[in-house]
Each structure stands twice: as structure tokens, then as C-alpha cells.
Amino acid sequence: MAKLSTSRQKALLRKYARNVKFLMMLISIVLIVYFLPKQAKFSYEHEKGRIWNQKDLVSPYNFAILKTPQEIMADQKSALESITPIYQLDAGMQNQQIEGFKADLEIKWHNAGINDKLKSKYIAVGTDLLTEIYQTGVFKPNAKYQQSSENYPIRILDKNVATDKNTSELFTKEKAQTYCDKVLSRHTDLDKAFLLDLISNRLQNNLAYDNNLTSRLEKEVVDGLSVTRGMVQKGEVIVYKGSVVNDDVYQKLESFKKAFEDNARVNGNRNLVLLGQFFLVAIAISLLMIFLYLFRKDIYADNRLVSLILLVITTMLATLSLAIKLQFPTNLYYIPYCIVPIIIRILFDTRLALNIHLLVVLIAGFFVPNSFEFAYYEITAGMVSIYSIKNLVRREQFLISAVIIIFTYFVAFLGITFIREGDFLNIDWMDFLPFVVSVLLTLLAYPLIYLFEKVFAITSEITLIELTNTNAPLLRELAFNAPGTFQHSLQVANLAENAIYAVGGNALLVRAGALYHDIGKMENPLFFIENQSSGFNPHDKLPYEESAQIIIRHVSRGIEMARKSNLPEVVIDFIRTHHGNTRVDYFYQSSLKNFPEKFINENIFRYPGPIPFTKEGAVLMLADSVEAASRSLKEPDEESISVLVDRIVKYKLDQNQLKDSNITLKDIETIKAIFKRMLMSIYHVRIDY
């Protein structure tokens, strides 16, 4: 089978780009619908403490009122408190320890120095004490049952015969030893220390706590508890219009919702549920595509970027669906929803980030419990996350953004809790923990952005921050090999950055472009006037055409160096366009003047272009020309700087260098004013006032 050439492959991709886009949309919609929970949606939104503004809600069938989690926990606690812990009696322990006591006494008797006539009495007293103690019972207290009192009732099993006692009637090892000491004190003719030591060594627990049997009894009691309290009959009004949703009404609504979902799961048409989900998701994804087509045609035309956006949306909704299927509602807030708007904001722009976040929350709102509450939390937090990194110029802004998001969540949490509970003291602060975890997980956006950059060949503002560090390898090399060019680039960066701030645009991108736009001059730094310090000009010995080609070549060499250093294409575009297709006028005019009879090929003196096609590129072109020309001013003052800036900007306009850059005449006037003010500041020009 013949292999298609690279150009043929690209042509086929362009031809079928629209079909590929629609296929990606369809795959995304199908995947999202596949992951979403397949259940009918309860029609009513209800919040505790709110007014019921809908019509009277009448029950269409009988259903049981579910107990609240607090009620269930109280019932369980009460039931568990009624369970008597089980202890097993070790019947052989008594004889075993008595025999051991007698053996110990025989061994130690000869060295004790006690009259042999008392031996039988020692044995009798020790045996009687051990018999009494073991018949009473020796146990180890269990802290689990000592919550309210040191002593608690227990049930002792002896060969499946149960006896109920209280631990106050039993011995612990310590109590048994104290009792022995007390009894032996009455026998003044016996060596108490000797006999007490022998008895103490034979005190062991003959009552053992049976955890398995007790736990089984507890489980049986808990499992047997009812999770409902009462019934709502068919035709009974659940809540009247205009009434407040109090605790009792809220629990009825929750019970009705559970009954509705169970009934829909059994009797509902699953295919219709699936079709409804498909419609909802398809509308949301289609709206996103329409937004891209109307406002971001550059992204819409690039299927690579569209696939990234659809991947982020699909992954987030799939994660949410998994949390819903786990049936742990509080887990829904552990998911870092703000990671989506942050990633889209860093990789693209604010409008797209907000648009996508709203669509994700809208889709999720159909399937999460308390969808209004969920939507309020996530929309506000998402908006804050986008606004807090509007201009990303430092890495620590991620941490600052995380703090602001947590604060937003906290204020929203307090507000919703106050509305629902109306009591500050009853707030369960552990309910706020999922929001904190969610924000901490949002910090994963940083490595994910790096991954998306590499996989989808995108340049984020984080990468631009790294590139604008003057310690970057290429900039260090420029500063060493062409220090004059490096200083020129810094000044251009400052001019362009301030101008783009004023007219609107990516200041970080234009700064990066300005710092790297002249790196091609490193090949022949002495052929550029800013690097000539000794007064020697190598152009004096060269033909004008050759000098012009050396000057022009710094663009192509800069592109080669940038690609070799893996600079992003958006930065390379500044190198390519910063001179547009203008002429190297000095050498062109010199050639005309000195060789009037010679035919001059103007293209030899013209840069290859293209002209700037972005606002940032246009601003850089103007800043570059203005800064370079300002160095030729012998006595810079307000008038000369103003004339210079006006002349250069007019020249670029006359040469049609700005026609593709989406820049307005109003923007140009603003840029000129900024250039004049900054140049006067650089050259310390005093303004009359």
C-alpha cells in the first residue's frame, strides 16, 4: 500500500477538518452520557429554611418518611447502649492456677525459713483465697463500656449458660491483689509477704471479653432498626405553597425524592432517560462550538485545541459521575472543579474559561443533589479562580488564587448554612473540609498545564514567565555575545509591554517576543550599530547589497536559533514579523544615491516578512523601530522625541505594515503617547509645566 506524503496528509486533514471536529464532538457527547448516572431527575429543588414557591405538592403514592442521619445515629447509639457485653468463663483456669500455686510453694518453701508445721495452713489459706477469687471472677475492664461509669453490666457465658452480673461484683487483678492483702493481714501467724507473692503470681483473668459474639449482637440490633418514621399517604399534601420548608417538611421531600428515584429506576424507560441526557449534553457542547466559531475562530479552526478542550470537559464530568455513582454526596465537593477554568484560562483566555466552566456546572447541575446549592458554590468559585489569575506574571499567584478560592467557598458555606440552619452554634465545620481538599487538588493544574503544553504543543503564560527570565540560556548568550542588542531588547520589552497593557493584549507574550526578537544578531553582532563600541564599522568595506543581506539575515538566523532552542512558535512569530516586509532604507537609499545609473533590485533590500498579524506583533514592531531610532537623537527633547515617534508610526502605516494586526487608530494614538512619555523618561527630558 502506497504511503501518503506529508503534504498530502496535511491536505487531507484540512479537507476533512470539519468532519473530524464533528466526530470529536460526538465522541465527547457519547462518553459524557455514558458516564452520567442513568436515573430520572427529581423535578423539585428544595432547601431547608426556604419558602416553597411552587404549587401544593400532593403525594402521588404512599411512601415512608425516612429518618434523618442524626435520628438514625441516635437510634443506633441507644440500641448499642442496650447491648450487654459478653464475657466467656474459662472454667479450667481456677484448678490450673491453684495447682500452680501449690507447686510454687513447694519449690520456695525450703528457702523461706518457715516452721514446717505451718505449711498446711499456708496451702489452705492460699487455696481458699484463689478459689474465692476465681469463683467470683477476674476480668480486664473494657474502656468502650466505661463511657458513663467505671462499672457496667456484663453477661457471663459458662458452657452456653448465661449469667448477668455487674463489673462492681467482680475482681480485676489489682482489686484481687488488694483483697488478698487485706485478708492475709488477719493471719498474724503467717508471713504475709511470702504468701502474697505466691498468690499474686497466680492471679489471671478467667473472664475474657468475646468481641466477635458481642459485635454480632450489636450488628443484629443495628440492622434490625427501622430507617423510617411514619408514612405519607397517597393524596396527602407534602408541602403547601408559601409555607416554609422546615425540618419535618424537608425530610418528607427528601423521602419523596428517594421514592421517586426508586420508582423511576424500576418503572421508568431507561432509553428515554439516555436520550434526554444526550440532548442536554449535545446542546451544551454545541453552544461551546458556536462560541468558538463566533469569538475564537483561531481555536475553532485548530482541531488539536478543540480536542484538548473536549478532553478536559469530558474528564471532569466523568470524574463527577463517578463520585455520584459512589453515592457519597459530600464527596462531590472533594472534586477540584476550579481546575477546569484555571487550565483553560492559562492555556487560552478568560472568556473561554468562564464559558466552559458555566457549561460544565450546568451539565453537572442536572445530576447532583441540591443542584442550586452546587451551582452557586462552583460558579462563584470558578469565577474567582479565573479573575484571580487574570494577569499571570508570577508563579505564587497560584497559591494566592487558592487562598482566595478557599475564602470564597468559606463565605458561601456560611451563607448557605445560615439560610438553612439559622444557627451559628450548630454548624458542622467538618462539612467544610471537602472544599479545602478541593482547592488543594486544584494546585494539580500546574503539572497538568505542563503536560497539556507538551502533548498539544501549546504555550501557556507559565512558559512565557520562564522564557522572560533573563537568566534563560538564550538570553544569557545574547547578553554575552551582543550586549548592545540585549540592552536594546530590554528597552523594547519595556516599551511594548506598557503599550500593550494600555490597548489590551497579552503583555507577557509581547515581553517574551521583545526579548528574543533580535537573537539572530548574535551571528554577526558587530554588524549592528548598538554593538559597535570602538568606532569601527565593518559595513564600510562591504557593498550595500551585501550589508543589507547581513542585516536582513538576522531574522532567518533568529528563527533557526529559536527553533533549535525549542522556543514556542508564538514567540518565533515575533522574530519573523518584527520588521514585516519593510526595506533596509539606509543601505537602499545609499545605493540609490551613490549609483544613480545602476538598476537597483529593491527586493534585495527588503525583509521577507510577513507583516505582523496580531496586535502584540504590531506593538513590538513599533516599539523596536522607535527605540532603535531614538538612539540616533543627538539632543533628545520633548519635541524631537514627539516628532520621531510620529514619523516612525506614520511610516509603518504608509507601508501597510499594520493592516493585518487588528489594531485601531485609537490604539495607535495611545501607543504613541506611551512611547513619547517613556522615551522622555529614559532620556531624562524635563517637561515644561
XYZ file of C-alpha atoms in Angstrom:
689
model
C 0.000 0.000 0.000
C 1.427 3.359 -1.058
C 2.422 5.727 1.705
C 0.976 9.250 1.620
C 3.436 12.124 1.612
C 3.444 14.609 4.480
C 1.962 17.366 2.303
C -0.775 15.005 1.099
C -1.592 14.039 4.702
C -1.882 17.712 5.678
C -4.094 18.394 2.678
C -6.415 15.533 3.664
C -6.548 16.779 7.253
C -7.512 20.265 6.060
C -10.133 18.828 3.713
C -11.805 16.720 6.380
C -11.126 19.018 9.362
C -14.802 19.824 9.835
C -15.775 16.148 9.770
C -13.070 15.369 12.330
C -14.372 18.194 14.535
C -17.931 16.839 14.434
C -16.645 13.337 15.151
C -14.744 14.607 18.219
C -17.877 16.404 19.428
C -19.951 13.238 19.014
C -17.377 11.090 20.826
C -17.237 13.599 23.685
C -21.038 13.712 23.994
C -21.315 9.907 23.933
C -18.596 9.495 26.574
C -20.163 12.078 28.886
C -23.608 10.476 28.529
C -22.071 7.043 29.091
C -20.522 8.126 32.378
C -23.526 10.066 33.713
C -25.833 8.283 36.206
C -28.810 6.725 34.388
C -31.712 7.815 36.548
C -34.692 10.108 36.225
C -34.230 13.597 37.624
C -36.380 14.686 40.570
C -38.338 17.739 39.424
C -38.279 19.842 42.597
C -35.462 21.826 44.156
C -35.787 22.258 47.906
C -33.693 23.955 50.536
C -34.222 23.895 54.266
C -35.474 27.269 55.515
C -36.695 28.481 52.099
C -40.253 29.349 51.081
C -41.985 26.755 48.889
C -42.995 28.916 45.898
C -44.402 26.136 43.750
C -47.918 24.781 43.829
C -49.115 22.493 46.618
C -47.187 19.230 46.336
C -49.523 16.233 46.657
C -48.139 12.728 47.050
C -48.995 10.524 44.021
C -48.470 7.329 46.035
C -47.756 6.050 49.541
C -44.165 6.343 50.739
C -42.331 6.018 54.046
C -40.717 9.040 55.719
C -37.017 8.405 56.065
C -35.255 9.225 59.288
C -32.526 11.831 59.182
C -28.911 10.673 59.555
C -28.932 12.268 63.020
C -32.023 10.283 64.030
C -30.536 7.056 62.712
C -27.315 7.714 64.618
C -29.268 8.440 67.816
C -31.250 5.197 67.398
C -28.068 3.251 66.796
C -26.406 4.772 69.833
C -29.410 3.961 72.014
C -29.568 0.405 70.649
C -25.862 -0.189 71.189
C -26.093 1.079 74.747
C -28.707 -1.585 75.430
C -26.330 -4.378 74.393
C -24.672 -6.177 77.337
C -21.091 -7.164 76.509
C -20.404 -10.924 76.505
C -17.603 -12.478 78.575
C -16.578 -16.121 78.313
C -15.678 -18.007 81.534
C -12.527 -20.119 81.450
C -13.663 -22.831 83.892
C -10.296 -24.620 83.975
C -8.375 -21.522 84.999
C -9.174 -21.977 88.740
C -7.762 -25.500 89.141
C -4.798 -24.716 86.909
C -3.724 -21.727 88.997
C -4.330 -23.456 92.350
C -2.130 -26.377 91.306
C 0.479 -23.910 90.130
C 0.304 -22.125 93.489
C 0.950 -25.371 95.372
C 3.891 -26.241 93.109
C 5.403 -22.785 93.593
C 5.060 -23.085 97.389
C 6.864 -26.485 97.408
C 9.751 -25.004 95.422
C 10.184 -21.915 97.581
C 9.304 -23.423 100.989
C 12.745 -24.804 101.894
C 14.444 -21.456 101.446
C 11.732 -19.463 103.243
C 12.874 -20.442 106.760
C 9.283 -21.020 107.972
C 8.196 -23.655 110.523
C 7.065 -26.813 108.676
C 4.063 -27.140 110.991
C 2.519 -24.078 109.296
C 2.900 -25.439 105.776
C -0.576 -26.958 105.634
C -2.096 -23.691 106.805
C -0.228 -21.729 104.094
C -1.597 -24.101 101.485
C -5.140 -23.944 102.878
C -5.237 -20.125 103.131
C -3.779 -19.656 99.623
C -6.098 -22.242 98.092
C -9.164 -20.724 99.751
C -8.262 -17.225 98.549
C -7.661 -18.297 94.931
C -10.870 -20.366 94.976
C -12.914 -17.426 96.227
C -11.382 -15.011 93.704
C -11.834 -17.277 90.666
C -15.360 -18.230 91.650
C -16.177 -14.518 91.850
C -14.412 -13.871 88.523
C -11.369 -11.908 87.341
C -11.664 -9.664 84.248
C -9.984 -6.788 82.445
C -12.173 -3.632 82.088
C -13.106 -2.508 78.570
C -12.886 1.273 78.074
C -15.587 1.082 75.401
C -18.218 0.384 78.096
C -16.871 2.804 80.709
C -18.114 5.973 78.989
C -20.661 6.927 81.647
C -19.486 4.861 84.640
C -16.496 2.837 85.764
C -18.705 -0.232 86.311
C -21.088 -1.690 83.734
C -23.316 -4.765 83.379
C -21.946 -7.833 81.581
C -23.218 -11.267 80.598
C -21.028 -14.261 81.506
C -21.286 -17.426 79.425
C -20.309 -20.709 81.062
C -20.934 -23.616 78.672
C -23.738 -21.645 76.960
C -25.317 -20.826 80.320
C -25.632 -17.056 80.702
C -25.347 -15.166 83.982
C -25.817 -11.402 84.262
C -23.542 -9.514 86.612
C -22.116 -6.060 87.163
C -18.398 -5.458 86.998
C -18.582 -3.985 90.508
C -19.154 -7.573 91.739
C -16.022 -8.883 90.009
C -12.299 -8.670 90.568
C -9.668 -7.070 88.427
C -6.094 -8.258 89.050
C -5.413 -5.129 91.076
C -8.584 -5.455 93.153
C -7.874 -9.161 93.758
C -4.371 -8.407 94.973
C -5.687 -5.709 97.333
C -8.319 -8.125 98.643
C -5.660 -10.799 99.309
C -3.504 -8.302 101.163
C -6.476 -7.362 103.329
C -7.393 -10.992 104.127
C -3.806 -12.063 104.859
C -3.391 -9.173 107.274
C -5.765 -11.005 109.616
C -3.445 -14.034 109.787
C -0.761 -12.656 112.055
C 0.978 -16.037 112.328
C 1.681 -16.183 108.586
C 4.416 -14.472 106.534
C 2.130 -12.185 104.543
C 4.761 -11.011 102.054
C 5.808 -14.585 101.208
C 2.258 -15.850 100.728
C 1.008 -12.710 98.918
C 3.829 -13.006 96.415
C 2.879 -16.617 95.639
C -0.820 -15.785 95.252
C -0.193 -12.652 93.128
C 1.769 -14.710 90.616
C -1.329 -16.892 90.150
C -3.864 -14.139 89.501
C -5.062 -14.305 85.879
C -8.242 -13.247 84.080
C -10.709 -16.096 83.870
C -13.331 -13.909 82.192
C -12.434 -12.965 78.589
C -14.324 -10.350 76.549
C -15.877 -12.032 73.499
C -15.591 -9.314 70.855
C -16.906 -11.449 67.987
C -20.088 -12.502 69.736
C -20.731 -9.020 71.154
C -20.140 -7.385 67.754
C -22.515 -9.861 66.127
C -25.217 -8.980 68.625
C -24.604 -5.262 68.024
C -24.822 -5.726 64.244
C -28.075 -7.660 64.550
C -29.599 -4.914 66.680
C -28.420 -2.121 64.352
C -29.546 -3.979 61.232
C -32.928 -4.502 62.790
C -33.527 -0.801 63.368
C -36.085 0.916 61.174
C -34.816 3.737 58.932
C -38.293 5.220 58.552
C -40.720 7.014 60.832
C -44.288 7.131 59.636
C -45.900 7.252 56.217
C -47.209 9.809 53.742
C -50.436 8.559 52.203
C -51.419 8.917 48.569
C -53.240 12.222 48.061
C -51.720 13.768 51.206
C -50.218 17.249 50.817
C -46.458 17.077 51.351
C -45.937 20.847 51.387
C -48.252 23.807 50.793
C -47.365 26.720 48.530
C -45.973 29.641 50.535
C -45.028 27.546 53.559
C -41.507 27.351 54.970
C -39.529 24.174 54.307
C -38.859 23.258 57.954
C -37.059 20.151 59.182
C -40.156 17.950 59.028
C -41.190 19.096 55.533
C -37.612 18.854 54.289
C -37.392 15.227 55.406
C -40.691 14.433 53.677
C -39.354 15.987 50.455
C -36.131 14.006 50.735
C -38.156 10.825 51.290
C -40.387 11.638 48.311
C -37.286 12.199 46.156
C -35.868 8.807 47.155
C -39.199 7.093 46.481
C -39.474 8.865 43.106
C -35.992 7.785 42.013
C -36.560 4.197 43.146
C -39.872 4.099 41.312
C -38.333 5.607 38.156
C -35.492 3.089 38.307
C -37.960 0.201 38.350
C -40.734 1.508 36.111
C -39.036 4.243 34.030
C -37.875 3.887 30.417
C -34.082 3.864 30.570
C -33.754 4.640 26.869
C -35.734 7.862 27.267
C -33.507 8.892 30.190
C -30.496 8.205 27.978
C -31.979 10.234 25.129
C -32.734 13.155 27.446
C -29.164 13.172 28.710
C -27.890 13.075 25.138
C -29.994 16.125 24.235
C -28.795 18.128 27.254
C -25.108 17.353 26.752
C -25.341 17.882 22.985
C -26.833 21.359 23.489
C -24.044 22.325 25.896
C -21.238 21.067 23.624
C -22.861 22.676 20.575
C -23.081 26.015 22.389
C -19.384 25.741 23.150
C -18.593 25.127 19.478
C -20.787 28.069 18.456
C -18.934 30.281 20.940
C -15.601 29.204 19.456
C -16.840 29.780 15.916
C -18.163 33.262 16.693
C -15.490 34.588 19.052
C -12.404 32.348 18.805
C -12.115 31.232 15.194
C -8.412 30.527 15.705
C -9.258 27.802 18.232
C -12.266 26.551 16.264
C -10.082 26.057 13.178
C -7.487 24.042 15.134
C -8.811 20.547 15.895
C -5.840 19.959 18.152
C -7.021 22.717 20.506
C -10.666 21.651 20.210
C -9.678 18.111 21.214
C -7.866 19.466 24.295
C -10.937 21.441 25.398
C -13.271 18.465 24.882
C -10.841 16.195 26.744
C -10.790 18.494 29.789
C -14.606 18.781 29.856
C -15.181 15.042 29.391
C -12.656 14.096 32.078
C -14.166 16.478 34.634
C -17.747 15.287 34.045
C -16.626 11.640 34.098
C -14.960 12.234 37.469
C -18.113 13.887 38.787
C -20.243 10.985 37.550
C -18.001 8.516 39.359
C -18.455 10.428 42.615
C -22.245 10.421 42.151
C -22.283 6.670 41.487
C -20.353 6.093 44.720
C -23.438 7.575 46.437
C -21.476 9.765 48.841
C -22.951 13.247 48.277
C -20.326 15.013 50.390
C -17.659 13.552 48.119
C -18.931 15.712 45.280
C -17.199 18.731 46.800
C -13.848 16.948 47.048
C -13.591 17.182 43.252
C -11.430 20.155 42.114
C -13.957 21.830 39.815
C -11.886 25.027 39.626
C -9.097 23.150 37.890
C -11.004 23.373 34.590
C -11.365 27.186 34.426
C -7.772 27.621 35.643
C -6.354 25.315 32.947
C -8.458 26.894 30.200
C -7.613 30.412 31.434
C -3.872 29.738 31.426
C -3.874 27.950 28.065
C -6.435 30.180 26.301
C -8.288 33.189 27.721
C -10.735 34.445 30.342
C -13.907 34.421 28.238
C -13.427 30.832 27.090
C -12.576 29.689 30.630
C -15.759 31.230 32.047
C -17.890 29.881 29.197
C -16.599 26.321 29.629
C -16.915 26.422 33.408
C -20.552 27.532 33.181
C -21.354 24.736 30.724
C -19.682 22.098 32.928
C -21.603 23.288 36.008
C -24.870 23.425 34.041
C -24.488 19.817 32.907
C -23.433 18.679 36.386
C -26.363 20.533 37.962
C -28.837 18.085 36.427
C -27.333 15.123 38.252
C -26.047 16.300 41.632
C -28.094 16.601 44.831
C -29.092 20.178 45.759
C -28.204 21.412 42.290
C -28.840 25.106 43.037
C -26.524 24.993 46.035
C -23.930 23.092 43.981
C -24.172 25.570 41.100
C -23.809 28.572 43.429
C -20.701 27.125 45.100
C -18.970 26.165 41.873
C -19.907 29.110 39.660
C -18.741 31.670 42.226
C -15.549 29.732 42.990
C -14.857 29.270 39.261
C -15.322 32.974 38.554
C -12.984 33.867 41.415
C -10.362 31.392 40.172
C -10.466 32.991 36.708
C -10.374 36.585 37.971
C -7.563 35.896 40.439
C -5.167 34.850 37.664
C -6.308 37.357 35.024
C -2.726 38.535 34.594
C -0.413 35.680 35.494
C 3.075 37.095 35.930
C 4.296 35.161 38.989
C 4.067 31.513 39.996
C 2.942 32.387 43.515
C -0.304 33.666 42.038
C -1.462 30.032 42.041
C -1.167 29.934 45.830
C -2.771 33.361 46.194
C -5.606 32.194 43.940
C -6.058 29.065 46.083
C -6.385 31.185 49.235
C -8.955 33.462 47.569
C -10.963 30.450 46.341
C -10.988 28.915 49.841
C -12.182 32.226 51.272
C -14.960 32.394 48.649
C -16.040 28.851 49.473
C -15.995 29.716 53.178
C -18.216 32.787 52.809
C -20.643 30.848 50.570
C -20.611 27.952 53.056
C -21.506 30.288 55.933
C -24.240 31.990 53.918
C -25.916 28.759 52.828
C -25.592 27.266 56.317
C -27.147 30.356 57.927
C -30.078 30.191 55.496
C -30.572 26.504 56.125
C -29.936 26.265 59.864
C -30.366 29.802 61.179
C -27.901 28.941 63.955
C -24.148 29.538 64.164
C -23.563 27.074 67.001
C -24.950 24.087 65.084
C -22.559 24.440 62.130
C -20.666 21.220 61.428
C -17.261 22.572 60.435
C -16.186 19.179 59.099
C -18.611 19.793 56.217
C -16.211 22.489 55.008
C -13.281 20.044 54.756
C -14.197 18.829 51.221
C -13.905 22.392 49.907
C -10.396 22.749 51.359
C -9.322 19.434 49.827
C -10.866 20.501 46.505
C -8.830 23.715 46.432
C -5.621 21.872 47.355
C -6.242 19.437 44.489
C -6.736 22.460 42.221
C -2.984 23.073 42.545
C -2.585 19.993 40.315
C -3.407 22.412 37.483
C 0.268 23.406 37.439
C 1.692 19.991 36.348
C -1.373 19.336 34.154
C -0.776 22.580 32.258
C 2.810 21.497 31.634
C 1.555 18.113 30.369
C -1.023 19.696 28.047
C 1.603 22.099 26.716
C 3.877 19.241 25.720
C 1.174 16.944 24.338
C -0.828 19.596 22.451
C 2.039 21.998 21.606
C 0.503 24.994 23.392
C 2.327 27.872 25.029
C 0.943 28.911 28.405
C 1.674 32.013 30.423
C 3.719 29.875 32.813
C 6.098 29.020 29.960
C 6.241 32.685 28.985
C 7.193 33.582 32.567
C 10.096 31.140 32.352
C 11.151 32.494 28.952
C 11.175 36.120 30.152
C 13.661 35.266 32.887
C 16.846 36.986 31.725
C 18.830 34.031 33.085
C 17.324 31.810 30.372
C 20.172 30.219 28.337
C 19.447 32.030 25.060
C 19.158 35.433 26.743
C 22.388 34.870 28.702
C 24.101 34.050 25.422
C 22.647 37.195 23.836
C 23.819 39.353 26.759
C 27.357 37.939 26.461
C 27.769 37.946 22.656
C 25.726 41.040 21.778
C 25.360 43.188 24.906
C 24.126 46.227 22.969
C 21.385 44.164 21.329
C 20.464 42.724 24.705
C 20.043 46.203 26.200
C 18.048 47.260 23.140
C 15.768 44.214 23.599
C 15.178 45.080 27.255
C 14.156 48.631 26.356
C 11.886 47.371 23.568
C 10.311 44.909 26.001
C 9.532 47.707 28.464
C 8.052 49.959 25.767
C 5.969 47.191 24.183
C 4.753 45.783 27.498
C 3.484 49.152 28.739
C 1.826 49.869 25.397
C 0.026 46.526 25.204
C -1.221 46.948 28.783
C -2.893 50.172 27.691
C -4.511 48.947 24.465
C -5.315 45.436 25.638
C -3.394 42.287 24.810
C -1.048 39.681 26.217
C 1.672 41.682 27.962
C 3.632 38.576 28.934
C 3.671 37.335 25.342
C 4.817 40.662 23.906
C 7.582 40.882 26.517
C 8.838 37.413 25.612
C 8.710 38.306 21.919
C 10.629 41.535 22.534
C 13.388 39.822 24.499
C 14.002 37.246 21.753
C 13.169 39.229 18.588
C 16.813 40.079 17.770
C 18.629 36.893 18.838
C 19.692 36.391 15.204
C 22.123 39.288 15.634
C 24.358 37.026 17.710
C 25.716 35.554 14.447
C 27.354 38.850 13.423
C 26.943 41.215 16.400
C 29.479 43.823 15.172
C 27.447 44.454 12.022
C 24.759 46.087 14.176
C 25.432 49.585 15.428
C 24.344 49.006 19.041
C 27.240 46.514 19.462
C 29.913 48.767 17.884
C 31.885 50.374 20.699
C 35.266 51.089 19.083
C 34.007 53.214 16.182
C 34.910 50.513 13.628
C 32.039 49.704 11.242
C 32.511 46.534 9.161
C 29.875 47.743 6.681
C 32.339 50.374 5.409
C 34.187 47.667 3.450
C 31.125 45.898 2.047
C 28.802 46.565 -0.904
C 25.431 47.971 0.096
C 23.608 44.865 -1.123
C 25.767 42.556 0.979
C 25.399 44.788 4.044
C 21.631 44.778 3.607
C 21.584 40.978 3.325
C 23.617 40.632 6.533
C 21.139 42.897 8.334
C 18.131 41.068 6.866
C 19.642 37.665 7.634
C 19.319 38.246 11.397
C 15.616 37.417 11.030
C 16.101 33.999 9.407
C 19.046 33.186 11.698
C 16.946 34.199 14.699
C 14.186 31.806 13.602
C 16.734 28.992 13.232
C 18.248 29.674 16.676
C 14.802 29.876 18.273
C 13.694 26.562 16.798
C 16.954 24.927 17.786
C 16.323 26.128 21.364
C 12.687 24.878 21.203
C 11.140 28.302 21.620
C 7.337 28.307 21.104
C 6.035 29.271 17.664
C 4.112 32.221 19.128
C 7.450 33.703 20.212
C 9.128 32.845 16.900
C 6.338 34.782 15.152
C 7.712 37.992 16.716
C 11.152 37.266 15.246
C 9.557 36.646 11.849
C 7.343 39.735 11.784
C 9.118 42.465 13.748
C 10.423 44.071 10.546
C 7.488 42.992 8.383
C 8.422 43.378 4.703
C 9.947 46.856 5.055
C 13.189 47.932 3.378
C 16.588 48.384 4.979
C 16.312 52.026 3.979
C 19.796 53.213 4.968
C 21.572 50.893 2.539
C 18.850 51.178 -0.098
C 18.974 54.990 -0.145
C 22.785 54.927 -0.031
C 22.837 52.629 -3.056
C 20.468 54.897 -4.967
C 22.494 57.963 -4.087
C 25.916 56.534 -4.969
C 24.917 54.524 -8.037
C 22.143 56.534 -9.705
C 22.759 54.932 -13.094
C 22.624 51.351 -11.770
C 19.432 49.289 -11.724
C 18.663 48.518 -8.073
C 16.616 45.427 -7.223
C 14.526 46.681 -4.304
C 13.774 43.124 -3.104
C 17.419 42.664 -2.158
C 16.934 45.398 0.462
C 13.536 44.193 1.694
C 12.800 41.905 4.648
C 10.952 38.699 3.691
C 8.037 39.321 6.084
C 5.308 38.515 6.831
C 3.860 41.692 8.299
C 2.515 41.467 11.897
C -0.796 39.619 12.135
C -1.517 40.235 15.842
C -1.880 43.340 17.959
C 1.104 42.204 20.037
C 3.234 41.835 16.887
C 2.292 45.328 15.716
C 3.156 46.884 19.084
C 6.539 45.141 19.079
C 7.310 46.366 15.545
C 6.570 49.959 16.564
C 8.486 49.689 19.851
C 11.506 48.159 18.089
C 11.660 50.891 15.441
C 11.057 53.725 17.892
C 13.662 52.530 20.399
C 16.304 51.965 17.730
C 15.676 55.371 16.115
C 15.714 57.197 19.451
C 19.386 56.254 19.893
C 20.233 58.445 16.903
C 18.859 61.607 18.555
C 21.779 63.880 19.319
C 19.871 66.171 21.697
C 16.680 64.378 22.731
C 13.983 66.712 23.959
C 10.211 66.676 24.099
C 9.775 68.000 20.563
C 12.367 65.795 18.875
C 11.068 62.652 20.593
C 7.490 63.504 19.648
C 8.440 64.135 16.007
C 10.462 60.918 15.905
C 7.630 58.749 17.241
C 5.056 60.331 14.924
C 7.323 59.920 11.892
C 8.087 56.242 12.537
C 4.475 55.297 13.216
C 3.348 57.158 10.072
C 5.982 55.353 8.026
C 4.730 51.950 9.217
C 1.169 52.927 8.377
C 2.174 54.228 4.931
C 3.988 50.975 4.256
C 0.826 48.992 5.190
C 2.717 47.135 7.887
C -0.156 47.217 10.398
C -3.135 46.355 8.206
C -3.329 42.691 9.331
C -2.763 43.276 13.026
C -6.274 44.140 14.238
C -5.085 47.416 15.725
C -7.194 50.598 15.664
C -6.226 54.221 15.107
C -7.257 54.915 18.687
C -4.851 52.189 19.854
C -2.087 53.738 17.783
C -2.608 57.165 19.355
C -2.466 55.592 22.806
C 0.715 53.712 21.905
C 2.364 56.861 20.576
C 1.578 58.748 23.792
C 3.075 55.957 25.909
C 6.221 55.746 23.753
C 6.759 59.516 23.992
C 6.294 59.576 27.763
C 8.615 56.611 28.338
C 11.338 57.843 25.977
C 11.339 61.246 27.662
C 11.729 59.464 30.989
C 14.587 57.327 29.612
C 16.452 60.354 28.255
C 15.640 62.469 31.334
C 13.769 65.101 29.335
C 12.229 67.775 31.552
C 8.669 68.621 30.549
C 7.608 72.286 30.776
C 4.733 72.833 33.153
